[in-house]
Amino acid sequence: MSKYYVNKFLFTIDRDPEWVASYRDDPRATVERWEKDVGRWLNPVEQTSWLEFTAEEREALATHDYVWLFEHGAHFFLNLTLFIALFDEEYAAARGPLAFQTEMAQKLDHWTGRDYPSVAM
Amino acid sequence: MAELTAVLASTHHPFYYKATTSPQDQRPPYAADWQRKVEAYRETLTAAEPDILVMVGADHFHQLWLDNYPQFLIGKQETYDATFYNEEREFGIPKYTLAGDLELSRYMHEELLVKEFDFSVSHELKIDHSIICPIITVRPQADLPIVPIYTNIFVPPLPSPRRFYQVGRAIREIIDSFPSDKKVAAIGTGHLSLELGGPRQFGEHGPDPLFDADAIEWLSTGNIDAILANVTHESMAGAGNATHGFMDLLLMMGIAGPGVHADYVDHLDLFHTREMYMTWYPNRTQDQLDAAARAAQTAQASTGPIYATDPAWEQFRTEHTAPAVGA
């Protein structure tokens, strides 16, 4: 499990419009490309010798599975913001303002009243 | 010495700009009431006639990142760019360029270190909506130099509530001793109970209206003892997973001082969260108090504390949570 690496994915995708569009349209290919082009790099010269996704993390990201990500401690703010970027416009057009955010809350409803998975690392 | 003429503690809501600048027929139903309250609140800052704004907020993973995350950080620049691409995208907030007050940033940083508050520093800090939202709400001219201070309310382990309060006390002493004839206002934003990315987000009310009732009473009465007795990282999480932004409001209360009653208090139930607008005048003048009274009349706000016993909170109390008679 690498919460940090998952969060790094959410963070670096969310801040770049080209990566956001790519992740919306082809999440599986985007995750693979990200690992090569972004994830491994600390700066343009230095790269990690040890950070990588588990198979479950890669699959969750490749399937836009924000419920799994919440349940495994991805940071709630990053997890919300990026998936708003992916789905808010489409949901709002079809069902009105905040429709995506409301659906996300419903999909996580089984956590109401319980301690949420920790985002601490 | 510099004069601290106002301390403002408020929530920051990134939807405000779009809600109040869209064409009339596209504005949400709550926009007019919200705008009236915010523009009234703005007058409480205007009356303080500030020359410099010390601004407290928290970066929302726009710049500060987990490879190197500071607990407390001060910007030390002549100029600050503001608003990131993903804030424009999500909230429609425009980009800004703000002047910085390098002299006060430098003095603040050095004096914080003298007082053993070991702040990190940035010389390339871009400002996010935790500081731009209050610029939009209370100083939309964006014409005053700022000293930005960022806190960690997002990346556990977090500093304690006590530490946020102590940082506020230290900032107060430093502003009071700043060798300048300038007037300084301190403006900080955070949250009452708030849920983001969890099951209680975007509900009918904020996730914990009774936390909000207590929080507004504690802040507006300067009741640090009650806060330290009742507020922990765990209790805030219980009130909503992003409620830790309350600690930035607590920091502002620290600047105002223990036991000091606020001179202007307002709040607004904005369906999924509660907005709060609070001002203290550390060196009250009649003009300031008159301005607060006029603003309060416009906004139907209070010119003093709002207590948790206020009838406004009754709708949120069930028999289970109602206080015992005579308590």
Short mmCIF file of C-alpha atoms in Angstrom, two decimals:
data_model
loop_
_atom_site.label_atom_id
_atom_site.label_comp_id
_atom_site.label_asym_id
_atom_site.label_seq_id
_atom_site.Cartn_x
_atom_site.Cartn_y
_atom_site.Cartn_z
CA MET A 1 0.00 0.00 0.00
CA SER A 2 1.31 3.41 -0.92
CA LYS A 3 -1.11 6.09 0.18
CA TYR A 4 1.53 8.60 -0.74
CA TYR A 5 1.82 7.37 -4.30
CA VAL A 6 -1.96 7.25 -4.74
CA ASN A 7 -2.20 10.79 -3.40
CA LYS A 8 0.63 11.86 -5.69
CA PHE A 9 -1.39 10.53 -8.61
CA LEU A 10 -4.54 12.43 -7.58
CA PHE A 11 -2.55 15.61 -6.88
CA THR A 12 -0.54 15.69 -10.09
CA ILE A 13 -3.47 14.75 -12.32
CA ASP A 14 -5.80 17.31 -10.74
CA ARG A 15 -3.45 20.25 -11.27
CA ASP A 16 -3.00 19.75 -15.02
CA PRO A 17 -5.87 20.09 -17.50
CA GLU A 18 -4.29 17.73 -20.04
CA TRP A 19 -3.89 14.96 -17.48
CA VAL A 20 -7.43 15.55 -16.20
CA ALA A 21 -8.85 15.10 -19.72
CA SER A 22 -6.70 12.05 -20.32
CA TYR A 23 -7.71 10.43 -17.01
CA ARG A 24 -11.38 11.06 -17.70
CA ASP A 25 -11.25 9.58 -21.19
CA ASP A 26 -8.90 6.63 -20.73
CA PRO A 27 -8.10 6.00 -17.08
CA ARG A 28 -6.22 2.71 -17.51
CA ALA A 29 -3.84 4.00 -20.16
CA THR A 30 -3.42 7.24 -18.22
CA VAL A 31 -2.34 5.41 -15.07
CA GLU A 32 0.30 3.50 -17.03
CA ARG A 33 1.58 6.62 -18.75
CA TRP A 34 1.60 8.54 -15.46
CA GLU A 35 3.75 5.92 -13.78
CA LYS A 36 6.41 6.33 -16.45
CA ASP A 37 6.20 10.06 -17.06
CA VAL A 38 5.28 11.57 -13.68
CA GLY A 39 5.02 9.15 -10.77
CA ARG A 40 8.62 8.04 -10.72
CA TRP A 41 10.07 11.52 -10.88
CA LEU A 42 11.02 13.66 -7.90
CA ASN A 43 12.30 16.36 -10.26
CA PRO A 44 13.38 16.34 -13.92
CA VAL A 45 16.54 14.47 -13.01
CA GLU A 46 15.92 12.42 -9.86
CA GLN A 47 13.65 9.40 -9.84
CA THR A 48 12.40 7.00 -7.21
CA SER A 49 13.92 3.58 -6.71
CA TRP A 50 11.03 2.30 -4.60
CA LEU A 51 7.64 4.02 -5.03
CA GLU A 52 5.00 2.01 -6.89
CA PHE A 53 1.32 1.09 -6.78
CA THR A 54 0.00 -2.18 -5.50
CA ALA A 55 -2.12 -4.09 -8.01
CA GLU A 56 -5.27 -3.06 -6.10
CA GLU A 57 -4.32 0.61 -6.14
CA ARG A 58 -3.59 0.53 -9.85
CA GLU A 59 -6.92 -1.18 -10.52
CA ALA A 60 -8.87 1.30 -8.35
CA LEU A 61 -7.31 4.22 -10.19
CA ALA A 62 -7.82 2.55 -13.57
CA THR A 63 -11.54 2.13 -12.82
CA HIS A 64 -12.23 5.55 -11.22
CA ASP A 65 -13.12 3.70 -8.01
CA TYR A 66 -13.25 6.59 -5.57
CA VAL A 67 -15.08 4.50 -2.99
CA TRP A 68 -12.15 2.06 -2.82
CA LEU A 69 -9.75 4.98 -2.63
CA PHE A 70 -11.68 6.55 0.27
CA GLU A 71 -11.78 3.22 2.04
CA HIS A 72 -8.02 2.81 1.73
CA GLY A 73 -7.05 6.21 3.07
CA ALA A 74 -6.59 8.35 -0.03
CA HIS A 75 -6.86 11.96 1.07
CA PHE A 76 -10.51 12.99 1.08
CA PHE A 77 -9.86 16.40 -0.45
CA LEU A 78 -7.84 15.11 -3.41
CA ASN A 79 -10.29 12.26 -3.93
CA LEU A 80 -13.20 14.70 -4.04
CA THR A 81 -11.61 17.42 -6.15
CA LEU A 82 -10.31 15.22 -8.94
CA PHE A 83 -13.53 13.25 -9.35
CA ILE A 84 -15.52 16.50 -9.36
CA ALA A 85 -13.30 17.55 -12.26
CA LEU A 86 -14.11 14.31 -14.06
CA PHE A 87 -17.84 14.06 -13.45
CA ASP A 88 -19.41 17.26 -12.09
CA GLU A 89 -20.29 18.87 -15.41
CA GLU A 90 -21.87 15.77 -16.90
CA TYR A 91 -23.88 14.98 -13.74
CA ALA A 92 -24.99 18.60 -13.23
CA ALA A 93 -26.23 18.83 -16.83
CA ALA A 94 -28.25 15.64 -16.43
CA ARG A 95 -29.50 15.93 -12.84
CA GLY A 96 -28.82 19.44 -11.54
CA PRO A 97 -26.22 21.15 -9.36
CA LEU A 98 -24.09 19.00 -7.05
CA ALA A 99 -25.57 15.76 -8.41
CA PHE A 100 -22.15 14.10 -8.53
CA GLN A 101 -21.21 15.23 -5.03
CA THR A 102 -24.50 13.93 -3.68
CA GLU A 103 -24.05 10.56 -5.38
CA MET A 104 -20.55 10.29 -3.97
CA ALA A 105 -21.92 10.89 -0.48
CA GLN A 106 -24.56 8.20 -1.00
CA LYS A 107 -21.98 5.68 -2.18
CA LEU A 108 -20.04 6.32 1.03
CA ASP A 109 -23.09 6.32 3.26
CA HIS A 110 -22.14 3.06 4.97
CA TRP A 111 -19.37 5.04 6.70
CA THR A 112 -21.76 7.44 8.42
CA GLY A 113 -21.37 7.17 12.17
CA ARG A 114 -18.15 5.16 11.90
CA ASP A 115 -14.53 6.24 12.13
CA TYR A 116 -13.43 6.87 8.56
CA PRO A 117 -10.34 5.18 7.15
CA SER A 118 -7.40 7.31 8.22
CA VAL A 119 -5.68 9.58 5.72
CA ALA A 120 -2.63 9.63 7.99
CA MET A 121 0.53 8.11 6.56
CA MET B 1 4.25 50.99 16.80
CA ALA B 2 1.79 49.51 14.34
CA GLU B 3 -1.83 49.43 15.34
CA LEU B 4 -3.90 46.28 14.99
CA THR B 5 -7.25 47.78 14.02
CA ALA B 6 -9.28 44.66 13.28
CA VAL B 7 -9.24 40.90 13.55
CA LEU B 8 -11.55 39.02 11.20
CA ALA B 9 -12.30 35.31 11.45
CA SER B 10 -14.56 33.82 8.85
CA THR B 11 -15.34 30.74 6.90
CA HIS B 12 -14.21 30.76 3.28
CA HIS B 13 -16.54 29.45 0.67
CA PRO B 14 -15.19 29.08 -2.86
CA PHE B 15 -18.71 29.11 -4.35
CA TYR B 16 -19.33 32.72 -3.30
CA TYR B 17 -17.71 34.41 -6.29
CA LYS B 18 -19.63 32.45 -8.91
CA ALA B 19 -22.89 32.54 -6.93
CA THR B 20 -22.84 36.33 -6.80
CA THR B 21 -21.35 37.24 -10.19
CA SER B 22 -23.26 34.89 -12.52
CA PRO B 23 -26.14 36.33 -14.55
CA GLN B 24 -29.12 36.83 -12.26
CA ASP B 25 -31.12 33.94 -13.70
CA GLN B 26 -28.23 31.53 -13.07
CA ARG B 27 -27.67 32.44 -9.44
CA PRO B 28 -28.65 29.96 -6.74
CA PRO B 29 -31.64 30.91 -4.58
CA TYR B 30 -29.48 31.66 -1.54
CA ALA B 31 -27.16 34.08 -3.43
CA ALA B 32 -28.91 37.36 -2.62
CA ASP B 33 -29.07 36.76 1.12
CA TRP B 34 -25.47 35.57 1.12
CA GLN B 35 -24.27 38.65 -0.79
CA ARG B 36 -26.13 41.00 1.56
CA LYS B 37 -24.44 39.41 4.58
CA VAL B 38 -20.99 39.37 3.02
CA GLU B 39 -21.16 42.98 1.84
CA ALA B 40 -22.30 44.06 5.30
CA TYR B 41 -19.39 42.13 6.83
CA ARG B 42 -17.02 43.88 4.43
CA GLU B 43 -17.93 47.19 6.07
CA THR B 44 -16.48 45.98 9.37
CA LEU B 45 -13.07 45.73 7.71
CA THR B 46 -13.42 48.99 5.80
CA ALA B 47 -14.05 50.80 9.10
CA ALA B 48 -10.68 49.56 10.39
CA GLU B 49 -8.88 51.49 7.61
CA PRO B 50 -6.09 48.92 7.24
CA ASP B 51 -2.81 49.56 5.44
CA ILE B 52 -1.57 45.95 5.60
CA LEU B 53 -3.41 42.62 5.81
CA VAL B 54 -1.96 39.70 7.74
CA MET B 55 -3.81 36.76 6.22
CA VAL B 56 -4.11 33.28 7.67
CA GLY B 57 -5.27 30.32 5.63
CA ALA B 58 -4.39 26.79 4.60
CA ASP B 59 -3.22 25.61 1.21
CA HIS B 60 -5.51 22.91 -0.17
CA PHE B 61 -2.84 20.81 -1.89
CA HIS B 62 -2.45 23.45 -4.54
CA GLN B 63 1.20 24.12 -3.88
CA LEU B 64 2.22 22.59 -0.56
CA TRP B 65 2.66 18.89 -0.99
CA LEU B 66 3.36 15.70 0.89
CA ASP B 67 7.00 15.48 -0.20
CA ASN B 68 7.73 18.36 2.15
CA TYR B 69 4.75 19.58 4.15
CA PRO B 70 5.11 22.45 6.64
CA GLN B 71 3.03 22.78 9.82
CA PHE B 72 3.21 26.59 9.72
CA LEU B 73 4.60 28.68 6.88
CA ILE B 74 4.97 32.38 6.11
CA GLY B 75 5.36 33.94 2.68
CA LYS B 76 8.13 36.50 2.26
CA GLN B 77 7.66 38.14 -1.12
CA GLU B 78 7.07 41.50 -2.77
CA THR B 79 4.31 40.03 -4.94
CA TYR B 80 2.04 37.00 -4.82
CA ASP B 81 0.26 35.34 -7.70
CA ALA B 82 -3.04 33.79 -6.74
CA THR B 83 -5.58 31.21 -7.85
CA PHE B 84 -4.59 27.89 -9.33
CA TYR B 85 -5.92 26.32 -12.53
CA ASN B 86 -8.02 23.78 -10.64
CA GLU B 87 -9.65 26.55 -8.57
CA GLU B 88 -10.56 28.43 -11.74
CA ARG B 89 -11.91 25.19 -13.14
CA GLU B 90 -13.97 24.17 -10.13
CA PHE B 91 -15.05 27.49 -8.65
CA GLY B 92 -14.61 30.07 -11.41
CA ILE B 93 -12.37 32.18 -9.15
CA PRO B 94 -10.28 34.65 -11.17
CA LYS B 95 -6.55 35.06 -10.97
CA TYR B 96 -5.10 37.88 -8.85
CA THR B 97 -1.76 39.49 -8.25
CA LEU B 98 -1.38 40.77 -4.71
CA ALA B 99 1.34 42.99 -3.32
CA GLY B 100 3.28 41.66 -0.35
CA ASP B 101 4.54 43.60 2.65
CA LEU B 102 8.10 42.34 2.73
CA GLU B 103 9.03 44.36 5.80
CA LEU B 104 6.27 42.90 7.96
CA SER B 105 6.83 39.38 6.56
CA ARG B 106 10.49 39.60 7.53
CA TYR B 107 9.74 41.03 10.97
CA MET B 108 6.97 38.49 11.58
CA HIS B 109 9.16 35.55 10.59
CA GLU B 110 12.11 36.66 12.70
CA GLU B 111 10.01 37.46 15.75
CA LEU B 112 8.12 34.17 15.51
CA LEU B 113 11.47 32.38 15.61
CA VAL B 114 12.52 34.49 18.61
CA LYS B 115 9.33 33.36 20.33
CA GLU B 116 10.23 29.74 19.42
CA PHE B 117 7.60 29.31 16.72
CA ASP B 118 9.79 27.77 14.04
CA PHE B 119 7.93 28.67 10.87
CA SER B 120 8.88 27.47 7.43
CA VAL B 121 9.26 30.13 4.79
CA SER B 122 8.41 30.39 1.11
CA HIS B 123 9.87 32.80 -1.42
CA GLU B 124 7.71 31.45 -4.23
CA LEU B 125 4.30 31.05 -2.65
CA LYS B 126 1.23 31.14 -4.81
CA ILE B 127 -1.94 32.01 -2.94
CA ASP B 128 -4.96 29.73 -3.04
CA HIS B 129 -8.63 30.28 -2.26
CA SER B 130 -8.21 30.19 1.54
CA ILE B 131 -6.75 33.70 1.17
CA ILE B 132 -8.37 34.79 -2.11
CA CYS B 133 -11.90 34.06 -0.83
CA PRO B 134 -11.60 36.67 1.94
CA ILE B 135 -10.01 39.11 -0.51
CA ILE B 136 -13.11 38.65 -2.67
CA THR B 137 -15.50 38.99 0.26
CA VAL B 138 -13.98 41.74 2.41
CA ARG B 139 -11.44 43.55 0.22
CA PRO B 140 -12.42 42.97 -3.41
CA GLN B 141 -10.28 45.91 -4.56
CA ALA B 142 -7.32 43.65 -3.67
CA ASP B 143 -5.33 46.84 -3.15
CA LEU B 144 -3.48 46.19 0.12
CA PRO B 145 -0.18 44.42 0.70
CA ILE B 146 -0.47 41.11 2.47
CA VAL B 147 1.56 38.89 4.76
CA PRO B 148 0.32 35.34 4.13
CA ILE B 149 0.52 32.64 6.79
CA TYR B 150 -0.41 29.05 6.04
CA THR B 151 -1.23 26.37 8.57
CA ASN B 152 -1.59 22.62 8.36
CA ILE B 153 -5.21 21.58 8.84
CA PHE B 154 -5.04 18.75 6.30
CA VAL B 155 -2.07 16.44 6.78
CA PRO B 156 -2.10 14.50 10.03
CA PRO B 157 -0.51 14.58 12.48
CA LEU B 158 -1.69 18.19 12.89
CA PRO B 159 -0.54 20.75 15.45
CA SER B 160 -2.79 20.84 18.51
CA PRO B 161 -5.63 23.32 18.98
CA ARG B 162 -3.56 24.84 21.79
CA ARG B 163 -0.71 25.42 19.37
CA PHE B 164 -2.94 27.23 16.89
CA TYR B 165 -4.12 29.48 19.72
CA GLN B 166 -0.55 30.12 20.86
CA VAL B 167 0.50 31.03 17.33
CA GLY B 168 -2.34 33.55 17.30
CA ARG B 169 -1.18 35.05 20.60
CA ALA B 170 2.36 35.35 19.24
CA ILE B 171 1.19 37.00 16.01
CA ARG B 172 -0.74 39.53 18.11
CA GLU B 173 2.34 40.46 20.13
CA ILE B 174 4.41 40.78 16.97
CA ILE B 175 1.92 43.05 15.21
CA ASP B 176 1.66 45.18 18.35
CA SER B 177 5.45 45.57 18.47
CA PHE B 178 6.01 46.11 14.73
CA PRO B 179 7.95 49.38 14.44
CA SER B 180 5.72 51.15 11.96
CA ASP B 181 2.95 53.71 11.91
CA LYS B 182 0.79 51.45 9.75
CA LYS B 183 -2.62 50.07 10.59
CA VAL B 184 -2.77 46.30 10.35
CA ALA B 185 -5.81 44.07 10.04
CA ALA B 186 -5.54 40.31 10.58
CA ILE B 187 -7.89 38.18 8.50
CA GLY B 188 -8.09 34.44 8.81
CA THR B 189 -10.38 31.88 7.30
CA GLY B 190 -11.24 28.32 8.15
CA HIS B 191 -14.34 26.27 8.75
CA LEU B 192 -17.03 25.35 11.17
CA SER B 193 -18.18 21.73 10.88
CA LEU B 194 -17.42 20.58 7.35
CA GLU B 195 -17.37 17.35 5.41
CA LEU B 196 -15.49 16.97 2.11
CA GLY B 197 -15.26 13.75 0.14
CA GLY B 198 -17.17 11.75 2.76
CA PRO B 199 -20.72 10.52 3.33
CA ARG B 200 -21.92 13.69 5.05
CA GLN B 201 -20.85 16.10 2.31
CA PHE B 202 -23.38 18.41 0.67
CA GLY B 203 -26.22 17.50 2.99
CA GLU B 204 -29.21 19.60 3.97
CA HIS B 205 -27.17 21.40 6.66
CA GLY B 206 -23.55 21.31 7.73
CA PRO B 207 -22.56 17.97 9.24
CA ASP B 208 -22.80 19.14 12.86
CA PRO B 209 -24.89 22.29 13.50
CA LEU B 210 -24.54 21.93 17.26
CA PHE B 211 -20.76 21.96 16.99
CA ASP B 212 -21.23 25.17 15.01
CA ALA B 213 -23.41 26.61 17.79
CA ASP B 214 -20.74 25.91 20.40
CA ALA B 215 -17.93 27.06 18.12
CA ILE B 216 -19.56 30.43 17.45
CA GLU B 217 -20.20 30.98 21.17
CA TRP B 218 -16.65 29.99 22.13
CA LEU B 219 -15.03 32.15 19.46
CA SER B 220 -17.25 35.18 19.99
CA THR B 221 -16.68 35.12 23.76
CA GLY B 222 -12.96 34.30 23.53
CA ASN B 223 -13.57 31.21 25.62
CA ILE B 224 -10.26 29.46 25.19
CA ASP B 225 -10.84 27.23 28.23
CA ALA B 226 -14.01 25.76 26.75
CA ILE B 227 -12.31 25.20 23.41
CA LEU B 228 -9.31 23.46 24.92
CA ALA B 229 -11.60 21.37 27.14
CA ASN B 230 -13.88 20.30 24.30
CA VAL B 231 -12.05 20.42 20.99
CA THR B 232 -9.59 17.71 19.96
CA HIS B 233 -8.54 16.40 16.58
CA GLU B 234 -10.87 13.44 17.20
CA SER B 235 -13.85 15.56 18.23
CA MET B 236 -13.43 17.74 15.15
CA ALA B 237 -13.33 14.64 12.92
CA GLY B 238 -16.56 13.56 14.58
CA ALA B 239 -18.15 16.86 13.53
CA GLY B 240 -17.04 16.39 9.90
CA ASN B 241 -13.84 15.15 8.31
CA ALA B 242 -12.70 18.66 7.26
CA THR B 243 -13.68 20.42 10.50
CA HIS B 244 -10.04 20.86 11.47
CA GLY B 245 -10.17 24.18 9.63
CA PHE B 246 -11.81 25.41 12.84
CA MET B 247 -8.28 25.70 14.21
CA ASP B 248 -7.60 28.63 11.89
CA LEU B 249 -10.59 30.41 13.42
CA LEU B 250 -9.15 29.55 16.82
CA LEU B 251 -5.83 31.06 15.74
CA MET B 252 -7.66 34.30 14.91
CA MET B 253 -9.34 34.24 18.32
CA GLY B 254 -5.83 33.95 19.72
CA ILE B 255 -4.92 37.19 17.93
CA ALA B 256 -8.01 38.88 19.43
CA GLY B 257 -7.19 37.57 22.89
CA PRO B 258 -8.67 35.46 25.69
CA GLY B 259 -12.06 36.52 26.97
CA VAL B 260 -12.41 39.24 24.36
CA HIS B 261 -15.92 39.50 22.97
CA ALA B 262 -16.32 39.91 19.24
CA ASP B 263 -17.81 43.19 18.02
CA TYR B 264 -19.61 41.67 15.05
CA VAL B 265 -20.94 38.13 14.68
CA ASP B 266 -22.99 36.69 11.86
CA HIS B 267 -23.71 33.29 10.43
CA LEU B 268 -25.69 31.76 7.61
CA ASP B 269 -26.92 28.21 7.10
CA LEU B 270 -25.84 27.52 3.53
CA PHE B 271 -27.42 24.05 3.32
CA HIS B 272 -24.22 21.96 3.27
CA THR B 273 -22.11 24.14 5.53
CA ARG B 274 -22.51 27.09 7.85
CA GLU B 275 -20.90 30.38 7.02
CA MET B 276 -19.56 32.56 9.87
CA TYR B 277 -18.40 36.18 9.86
CA MET B 278 -16.75 37.56 12.99
CA THR B 279 -14.84 40.79 13.72
CA TRP B 280 -13.02 42.08 16.76
CA TYR B 281 -11.76 45.66 17.10
CA PRO B 282 -8.74 45.43 19.43
CA ASN B 283 -8.59 49.22 19.87
CA ARG B 284 -12.27 50.04 19.54
CA THR B 285 -13.24 53.44 18.22
CA GLN B 286 -16.74 54.84 18.08
CA ASP B 287 -16.55 54.94 14.29
CA GLN B 288 -15.74 51.23 14.18
CA LEU B 289 -18.54 50.33 16.55
CA ASP B 290 -20.97 52.49 14.58
CA ALA B 291 -19.92 50.75 11.37
CA ALA B 292 -20.43 47.35 13.00
CA ALA B 293 -23.86 48.42 14.21
CA ARG B 294 -24.89 49.59 10.74
CA ALA B 295 -23.57 46.39 9.17
CA ALA B 296 -25.40 44.32 11.78
CA GLN B 297 -28.63 46.08 10.95
CA THR B 298 -28.22 45.32 7.26
CA ALA B 299 -27.23 41.71 7.79
CA GLN B 300 -29.39 41.02 10.86
CA ALA B 301 -26.16 40.16 12.60
CA SER B 302 -25.10 40.65 16.23
CA THR B 303 -22.79 43.31 17.66
CA GLY B 304 -21.68 40.88 20.35
CA PRO B 305 -21.43 37.17 21.07
CA ILE B 306 -24.00 34.68 19.86
CA TYR B 307 -24.54 31.97 22.41
CA ALA B 308 -25.37 28.32 21.85
CA THR B 309 -28.61 28.96 23.73
CA ASP B 310 -29.75 31.29 20.94
CA PRO B 311 -33.17 30.18 19.63
CA ALA B 312 -31.66 29.87 16.13
CA TRP B 313 -30.16 26.54 17.17
CA GLU B 314 -33.36 25.03 18.55
CA GLN B 315 -34.29 23.41 15.25
CA PHE B 316 -31.19 21.24 15.51
CA ARG B 317 -31.81 20.01 19.03
CA THR B 318 -33.68 16.80 19.49
CA GLU B 319 -35.01 15.74 22.88
CA HIS B 320 -31.88 13.65 23.18
CA THR B 321 -29.53 16.60 22.82
CA ALA B 322 -31.60 19.33 24.50
CA PRO B 323 -29.95 20.73 27.63
CA ALA B 324 -31.67 19.89 30.91
CA VAL B 325 -34.06 22.53 32.21
CA GLY B 326 -32.21 24.95 34.43
CA ALA B 327 -28.82 23.78 33.12
#
